[in-house]
Coordinates of C-alpha atoms and ligand atoms in Angstrom, one line a residue:
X1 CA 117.4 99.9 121.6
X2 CA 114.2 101.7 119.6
X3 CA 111.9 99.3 118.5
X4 CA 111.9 95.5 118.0
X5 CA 115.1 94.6 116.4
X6 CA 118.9 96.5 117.1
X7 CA 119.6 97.2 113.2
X8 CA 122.7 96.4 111.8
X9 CA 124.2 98.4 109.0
X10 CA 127.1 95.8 107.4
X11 CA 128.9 96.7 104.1
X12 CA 128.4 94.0 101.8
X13 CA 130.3 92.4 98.8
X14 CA 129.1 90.4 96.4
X15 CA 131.5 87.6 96.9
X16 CA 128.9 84.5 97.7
X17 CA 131.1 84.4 100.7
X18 CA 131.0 87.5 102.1
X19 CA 129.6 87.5 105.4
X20 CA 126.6 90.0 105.1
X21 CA 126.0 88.3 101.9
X22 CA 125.7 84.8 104.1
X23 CA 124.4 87.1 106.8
X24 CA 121.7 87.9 104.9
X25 CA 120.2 85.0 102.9
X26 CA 120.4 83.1 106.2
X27 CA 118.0 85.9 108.0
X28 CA 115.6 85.5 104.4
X29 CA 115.8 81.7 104.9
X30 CA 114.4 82.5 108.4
X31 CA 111.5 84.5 107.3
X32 CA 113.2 88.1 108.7
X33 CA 113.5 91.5 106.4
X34 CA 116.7 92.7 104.8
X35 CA 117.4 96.1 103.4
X36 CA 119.6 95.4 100.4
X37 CA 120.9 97.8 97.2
X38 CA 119.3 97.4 94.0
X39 CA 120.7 99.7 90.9
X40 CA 117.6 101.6 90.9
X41 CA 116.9 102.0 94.5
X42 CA 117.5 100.3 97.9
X43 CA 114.1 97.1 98.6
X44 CA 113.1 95.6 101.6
X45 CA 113.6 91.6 101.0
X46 CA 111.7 89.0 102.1
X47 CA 111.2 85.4 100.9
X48 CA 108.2 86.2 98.1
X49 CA 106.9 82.3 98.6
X50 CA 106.8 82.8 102.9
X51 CA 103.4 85.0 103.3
X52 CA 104.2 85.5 106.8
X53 CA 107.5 86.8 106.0
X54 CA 105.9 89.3 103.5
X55 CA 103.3 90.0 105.9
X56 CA 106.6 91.8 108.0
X57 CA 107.1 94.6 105.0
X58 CA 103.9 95.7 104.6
X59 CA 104.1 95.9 108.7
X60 CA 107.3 98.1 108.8
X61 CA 107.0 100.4 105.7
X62 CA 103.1 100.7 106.7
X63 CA 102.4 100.0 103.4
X64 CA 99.0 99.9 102.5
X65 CA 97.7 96.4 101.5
X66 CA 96.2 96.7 98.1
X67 CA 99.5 98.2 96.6
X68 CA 101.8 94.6 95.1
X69 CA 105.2 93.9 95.5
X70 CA 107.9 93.0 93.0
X71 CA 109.4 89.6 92.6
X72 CA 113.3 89.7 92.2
X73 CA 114.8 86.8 90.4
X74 CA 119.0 86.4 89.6
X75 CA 118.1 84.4 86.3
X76 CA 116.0 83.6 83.4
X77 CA 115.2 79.5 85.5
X78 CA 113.5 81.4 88.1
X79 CA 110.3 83.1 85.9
X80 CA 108.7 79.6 85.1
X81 CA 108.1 78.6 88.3
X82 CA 106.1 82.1 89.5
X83 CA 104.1 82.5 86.0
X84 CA 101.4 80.7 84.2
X85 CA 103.2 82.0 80.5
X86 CA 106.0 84.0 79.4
X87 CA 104.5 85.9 76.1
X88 CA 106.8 86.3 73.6
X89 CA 107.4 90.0 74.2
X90 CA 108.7 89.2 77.5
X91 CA 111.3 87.0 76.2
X92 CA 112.4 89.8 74.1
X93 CA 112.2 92.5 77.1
X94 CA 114.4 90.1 79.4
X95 CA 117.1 89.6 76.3
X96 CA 117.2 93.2 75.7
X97 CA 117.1 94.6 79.4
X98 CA 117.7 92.0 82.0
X99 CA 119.6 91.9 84.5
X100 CA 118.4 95.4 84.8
X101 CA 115.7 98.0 86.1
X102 CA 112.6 97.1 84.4
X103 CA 109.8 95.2 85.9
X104 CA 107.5 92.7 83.9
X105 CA 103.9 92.2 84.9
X106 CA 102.8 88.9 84.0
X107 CA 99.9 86.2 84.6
X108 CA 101.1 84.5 88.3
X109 CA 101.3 81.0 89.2
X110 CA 99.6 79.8 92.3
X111 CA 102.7 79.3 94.1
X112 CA 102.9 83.3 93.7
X113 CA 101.0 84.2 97.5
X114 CA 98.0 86.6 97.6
X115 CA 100.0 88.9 99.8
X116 CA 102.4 89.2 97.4
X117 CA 100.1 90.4 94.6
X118 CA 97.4 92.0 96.4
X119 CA 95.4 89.5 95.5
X120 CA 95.6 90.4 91.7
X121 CA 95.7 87.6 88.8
X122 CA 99.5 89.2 88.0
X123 CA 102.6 89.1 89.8
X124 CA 105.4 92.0 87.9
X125 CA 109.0 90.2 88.2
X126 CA 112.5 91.7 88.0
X127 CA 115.5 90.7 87.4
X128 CA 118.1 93.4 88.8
X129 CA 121.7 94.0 87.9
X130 CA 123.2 94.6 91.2
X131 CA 125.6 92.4 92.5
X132 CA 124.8 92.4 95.9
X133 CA 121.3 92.5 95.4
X134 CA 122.2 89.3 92.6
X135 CA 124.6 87.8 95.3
X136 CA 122.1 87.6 98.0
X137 CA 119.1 86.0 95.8
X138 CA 121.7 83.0 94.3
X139 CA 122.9 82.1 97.9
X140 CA 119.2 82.4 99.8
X141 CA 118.0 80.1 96.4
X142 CA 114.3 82.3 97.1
X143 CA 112.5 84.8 95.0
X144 CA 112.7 87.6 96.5
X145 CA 109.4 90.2 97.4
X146 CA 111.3 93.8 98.0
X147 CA 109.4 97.0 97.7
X148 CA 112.0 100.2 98.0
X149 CA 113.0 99.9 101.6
X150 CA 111.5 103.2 103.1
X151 CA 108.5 104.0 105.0
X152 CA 105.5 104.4 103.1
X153 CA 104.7 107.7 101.9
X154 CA 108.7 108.7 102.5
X155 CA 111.1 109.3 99.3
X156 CA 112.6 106.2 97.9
X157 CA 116.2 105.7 99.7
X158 CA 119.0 105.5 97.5
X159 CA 121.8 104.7 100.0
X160 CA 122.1 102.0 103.0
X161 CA 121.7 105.6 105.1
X162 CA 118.2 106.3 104.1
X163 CA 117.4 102.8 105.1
X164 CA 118.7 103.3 108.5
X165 CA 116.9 106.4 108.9
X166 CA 113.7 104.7 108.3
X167 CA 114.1 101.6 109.8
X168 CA 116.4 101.6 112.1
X169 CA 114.5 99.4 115.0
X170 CA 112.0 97.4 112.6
X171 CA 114.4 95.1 110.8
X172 CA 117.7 93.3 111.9
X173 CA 119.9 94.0 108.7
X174 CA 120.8 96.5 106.0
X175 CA 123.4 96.1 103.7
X176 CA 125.5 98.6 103.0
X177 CA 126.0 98.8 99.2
X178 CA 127.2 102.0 97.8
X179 CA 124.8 104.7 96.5
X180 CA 122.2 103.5 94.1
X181 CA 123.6 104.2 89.8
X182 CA 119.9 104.9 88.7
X183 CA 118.3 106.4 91.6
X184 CA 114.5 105.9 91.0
X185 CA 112.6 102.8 90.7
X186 CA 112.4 100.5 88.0
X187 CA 110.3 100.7 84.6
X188 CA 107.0 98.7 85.2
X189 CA 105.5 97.6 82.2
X190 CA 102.7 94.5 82.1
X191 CA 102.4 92.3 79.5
X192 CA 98.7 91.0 80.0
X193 CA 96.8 92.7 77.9
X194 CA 96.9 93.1 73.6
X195 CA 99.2 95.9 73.7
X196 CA 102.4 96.3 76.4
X197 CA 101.6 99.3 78.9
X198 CA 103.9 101.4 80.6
X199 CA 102.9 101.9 83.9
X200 CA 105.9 103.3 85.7
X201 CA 108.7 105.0 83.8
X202 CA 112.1 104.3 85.1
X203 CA 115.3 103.9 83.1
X204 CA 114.4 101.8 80.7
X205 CA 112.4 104.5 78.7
X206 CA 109.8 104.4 76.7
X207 CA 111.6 104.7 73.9
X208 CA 113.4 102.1 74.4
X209 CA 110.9 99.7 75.0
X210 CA 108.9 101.2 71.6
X211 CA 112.5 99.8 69.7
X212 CA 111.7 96.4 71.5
X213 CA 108.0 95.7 71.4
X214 CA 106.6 98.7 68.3
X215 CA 103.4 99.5 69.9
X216 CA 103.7 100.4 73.3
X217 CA 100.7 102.5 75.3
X218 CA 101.5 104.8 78.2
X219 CA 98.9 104.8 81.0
X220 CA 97.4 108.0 82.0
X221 CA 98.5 107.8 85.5
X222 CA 102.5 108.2 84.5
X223 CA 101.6 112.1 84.0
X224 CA 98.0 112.4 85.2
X225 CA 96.5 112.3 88.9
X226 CA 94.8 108.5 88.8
X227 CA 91.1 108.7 89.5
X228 CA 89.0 107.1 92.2
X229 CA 88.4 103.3 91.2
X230 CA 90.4 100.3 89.9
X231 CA 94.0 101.5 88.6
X232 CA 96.1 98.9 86.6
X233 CA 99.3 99.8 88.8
X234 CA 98.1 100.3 92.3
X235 CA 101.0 102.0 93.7
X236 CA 100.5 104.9 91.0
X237 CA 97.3 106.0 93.4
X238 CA 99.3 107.0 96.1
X239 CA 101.0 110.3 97.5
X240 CA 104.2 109.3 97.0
X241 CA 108.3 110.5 97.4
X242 CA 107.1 113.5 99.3
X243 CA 109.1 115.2 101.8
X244 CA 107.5 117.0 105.0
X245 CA 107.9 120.1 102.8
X246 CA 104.9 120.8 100.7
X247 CA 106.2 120.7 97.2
X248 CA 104.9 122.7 93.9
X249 CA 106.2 122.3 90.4
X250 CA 106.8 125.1 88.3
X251 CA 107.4 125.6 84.6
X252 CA 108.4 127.9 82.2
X253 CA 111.4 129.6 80.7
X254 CA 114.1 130.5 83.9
X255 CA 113.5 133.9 83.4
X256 CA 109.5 133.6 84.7
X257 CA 110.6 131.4 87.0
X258 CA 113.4 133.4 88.7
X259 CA 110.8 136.3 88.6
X260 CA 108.4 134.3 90.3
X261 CA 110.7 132.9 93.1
X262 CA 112.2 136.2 93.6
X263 CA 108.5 137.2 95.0
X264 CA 108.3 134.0 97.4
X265 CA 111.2 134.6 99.5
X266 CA 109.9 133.9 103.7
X267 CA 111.3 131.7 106.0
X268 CA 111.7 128.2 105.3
X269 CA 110.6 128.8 101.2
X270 CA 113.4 127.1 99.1
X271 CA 113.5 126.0 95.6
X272 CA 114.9 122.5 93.7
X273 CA 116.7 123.8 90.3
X274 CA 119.0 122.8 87.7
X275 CA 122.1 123.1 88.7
X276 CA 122.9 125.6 86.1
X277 CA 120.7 127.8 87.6
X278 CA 121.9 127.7 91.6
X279 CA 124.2 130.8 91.1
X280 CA 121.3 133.4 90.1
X281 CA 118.7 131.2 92.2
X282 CA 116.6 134.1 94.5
X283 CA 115.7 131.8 96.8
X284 CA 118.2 128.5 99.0
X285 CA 118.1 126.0 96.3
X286 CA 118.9 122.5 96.2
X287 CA 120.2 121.2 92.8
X288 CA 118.6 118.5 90.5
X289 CA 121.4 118.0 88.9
X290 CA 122.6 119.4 85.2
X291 CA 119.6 121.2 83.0
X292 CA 120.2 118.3 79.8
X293 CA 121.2 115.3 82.1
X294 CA 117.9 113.5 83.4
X295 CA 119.8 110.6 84.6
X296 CA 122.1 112.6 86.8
X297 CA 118.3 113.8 87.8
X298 CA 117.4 110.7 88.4
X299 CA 120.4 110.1 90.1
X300 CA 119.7 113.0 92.6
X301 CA 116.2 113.1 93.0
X302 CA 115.3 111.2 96.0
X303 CA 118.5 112.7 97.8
X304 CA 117.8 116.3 97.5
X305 CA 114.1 115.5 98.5
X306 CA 115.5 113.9 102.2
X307 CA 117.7 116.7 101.7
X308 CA 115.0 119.6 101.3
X309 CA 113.5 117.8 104.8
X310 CA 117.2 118.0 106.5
X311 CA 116.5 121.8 105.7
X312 CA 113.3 122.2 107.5
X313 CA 112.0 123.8 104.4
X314 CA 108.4 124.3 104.8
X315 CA 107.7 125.1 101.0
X316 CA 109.5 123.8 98.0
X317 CA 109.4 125.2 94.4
X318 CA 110.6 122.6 92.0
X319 CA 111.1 123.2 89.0
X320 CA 109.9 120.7 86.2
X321 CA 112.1 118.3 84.5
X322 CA 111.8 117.8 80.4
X323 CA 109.5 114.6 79.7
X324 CA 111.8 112.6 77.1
X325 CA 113.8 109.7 78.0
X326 CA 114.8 109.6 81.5
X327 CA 113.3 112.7 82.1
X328 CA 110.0 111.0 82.2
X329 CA 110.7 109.2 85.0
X330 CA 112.5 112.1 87.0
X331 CA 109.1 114.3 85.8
X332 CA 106.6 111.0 87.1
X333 CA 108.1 110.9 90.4
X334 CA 108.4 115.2 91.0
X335 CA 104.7 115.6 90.2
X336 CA 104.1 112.9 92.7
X337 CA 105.8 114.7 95.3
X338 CA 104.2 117.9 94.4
X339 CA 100.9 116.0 95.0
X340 CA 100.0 116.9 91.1
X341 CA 100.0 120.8 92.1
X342 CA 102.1 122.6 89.1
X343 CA 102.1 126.6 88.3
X344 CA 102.3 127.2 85.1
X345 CA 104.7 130.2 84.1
X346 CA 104.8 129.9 80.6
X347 CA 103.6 133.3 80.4
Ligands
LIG1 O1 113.3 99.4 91.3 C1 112.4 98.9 91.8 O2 111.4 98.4 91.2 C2 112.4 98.8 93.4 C3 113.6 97.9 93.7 C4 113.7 97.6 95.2 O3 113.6 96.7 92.9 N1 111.2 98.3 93.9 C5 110.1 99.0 93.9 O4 109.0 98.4 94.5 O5 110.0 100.1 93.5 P1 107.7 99.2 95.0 O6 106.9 98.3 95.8 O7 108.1 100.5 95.7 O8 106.9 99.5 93.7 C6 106.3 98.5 93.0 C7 105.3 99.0 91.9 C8 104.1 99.6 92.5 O9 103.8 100.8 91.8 C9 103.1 98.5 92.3 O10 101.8 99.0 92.3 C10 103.5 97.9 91.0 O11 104.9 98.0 91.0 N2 103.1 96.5 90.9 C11 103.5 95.5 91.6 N3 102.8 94.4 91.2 C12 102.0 94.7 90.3 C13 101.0 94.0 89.5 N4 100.8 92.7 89.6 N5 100.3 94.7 88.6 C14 100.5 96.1 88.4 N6 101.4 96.8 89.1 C15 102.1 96.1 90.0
LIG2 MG1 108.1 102.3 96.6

């Protein structure tokens, strides 16, 4: 047995009486971890009101303890109880996009625990659509704390195997739920301030919350390397996704860029394309998925990143997504991986 607990991996329903449903809100009851699928990607559970049972995540993902977790809720009764106000515009958000993958920050109650929050006056809720993830909140009757369930620094997982592979050992249960439909995390926007600011894009896009709210302000750190000092989303400010490779973006027209990687070929140098562009691709590519499709991206991402690792590659050329829609989110989490280093081939 490696480490503390001998993991299980059970495929889960979400009958309220399936067994690793039961399984599971039983071990949350007790104040243990749970790997569980969400839509957007697979979170670590623990009871969000027990601060010794979210003390455990921060423990197994070694997650740093400034950066907050994300309260999951199954419906609209739960918010009261964890906030001090529900503004308006989150009312409207909820109506338009929950159960789904965005994330609300807004004023906490005190029931919320500092570990939770990191301390911060806020606490950002979600409500996801998954219907294990749904199951196992209605039959543990908890809030749920759940960061993505991989080890910090490491690439989101999107399936119950990523999980394993990173915590086999340092929790008792994951539940085995089918590969995530969205594949990066959810939209974080907060609420607190005059005007609603995205601070994570996800698949609720901008856009879409611009139809919602009007005015809607997009922080600097979705496309920009946060600077030293207070951030409004903590978890922006870290090196994120990244596999062991070291990863650079490129962009320009495919033409500069299949110039460019044709002069980069060595051992363990591979490149993450479109998958239009595999065929004439000089170098072992990975696909993103199709050139016009960034939620087949999205889809993708965090797979072919584990993927590029699997590979030994040493060096990874990725080419940049396009910024609209979905794409922003695919584009957010790439330049995070790349560590914000981008070669620019526009000629
Ligand atoms: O899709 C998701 O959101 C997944 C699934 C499991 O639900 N969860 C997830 O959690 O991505 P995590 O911990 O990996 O990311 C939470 C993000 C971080 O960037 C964190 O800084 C931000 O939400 N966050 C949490 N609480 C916040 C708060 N009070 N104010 C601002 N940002 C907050
Ligand atoms: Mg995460």
């Amino acid at each position: 047995m490696m480490g503390e607990f001998d993991t299980r991996l059970l495929p889960a329903t979400a009958r309220p009486d399936d067994p690793a449903v039961t399984q599971a809100a039983k071990l949350l009851r007790q104040g243990e971890l749970v790997a569980i699928p969400t839509e957007t990607v697979y979170g670590l559970a623990a009871n969000a009101l027990d601060p010794d049972a979210v003390a455990k995540i921060f423990k197994a993902k070694g997650r740093p303890q400034d950066n907050p977790l994300i309260v999951h809720i199954s419906s609209l009764e739960e918010l009261p109880p964890l906030v001090t106000e529900i503004p308006d515009r989150a009312r409207k958000l909820a109506e338009a996009f929950w159960p789904g993958p965005l994330t609300m920050v807004l004023p906490r109650s005190s029931r919320v625990p500092d570990v939770v929050t990191a301390g911060l006056e806020t606490v950002a809720i979600r409500m996801p659509s998954h219907s294990v993830a749904r199951a196992v909140i209605q039959v543990s009757g908890l809030p749920i704390a759940a960061p993505s369930a991989n080890l910090s620094g490491k690439p989101s997982p999107t399936s119950a195997r990523h999980c394993m592979e990173d915590l086999t050992g340092k929790i008792p249960l994951v539940l085995d739920g089918g590969p995530c439909q969205v594949g990066v995390e959810s939209t974080v926007v907060t609420l607190t301030g005059d005007i609603p600011r995205l601070l994570r894009p996800g698949a609720v896009t901008a856009e879409q919350l611009r139809e919602v709210l009007g005015l809607i302000e997009v922080d600097p750190a979705v496309l920009e390397k946060a600077e030293d000092g207070p951030v409004a989303s903590p978890g922006m400010k870290y090196m994120h996704y990244s596999p062991k490779a070291s990863v650079v973006m490129i962009t320009g027209p495919w033409s500069a860029c299949k110039d460019f990687l044709a002069r980069q070929q060595d051992e363990g140098v591979w490149a993450l394309v479109f998958d239009e562009d595999l065929g004439d691709c000089p170098l072992p590519a990975i696909g993103l998925g199709p050139r016009n499709d960034a939620a087949k991206q999205a889809q993708h991402l965090f797979s072919a990143l584990r993927e590029l690792d699997e590979q030994q590659a040493r060096l990874v050329y990725a080419r940049a997504p396009f910024e609209e829609g979905m794409g922003l989110a695919v584009y957010n989490r790439l330049i995070r991986a790349a560590g914000f280093s981008v070669i620019d081939l526009m000629g």
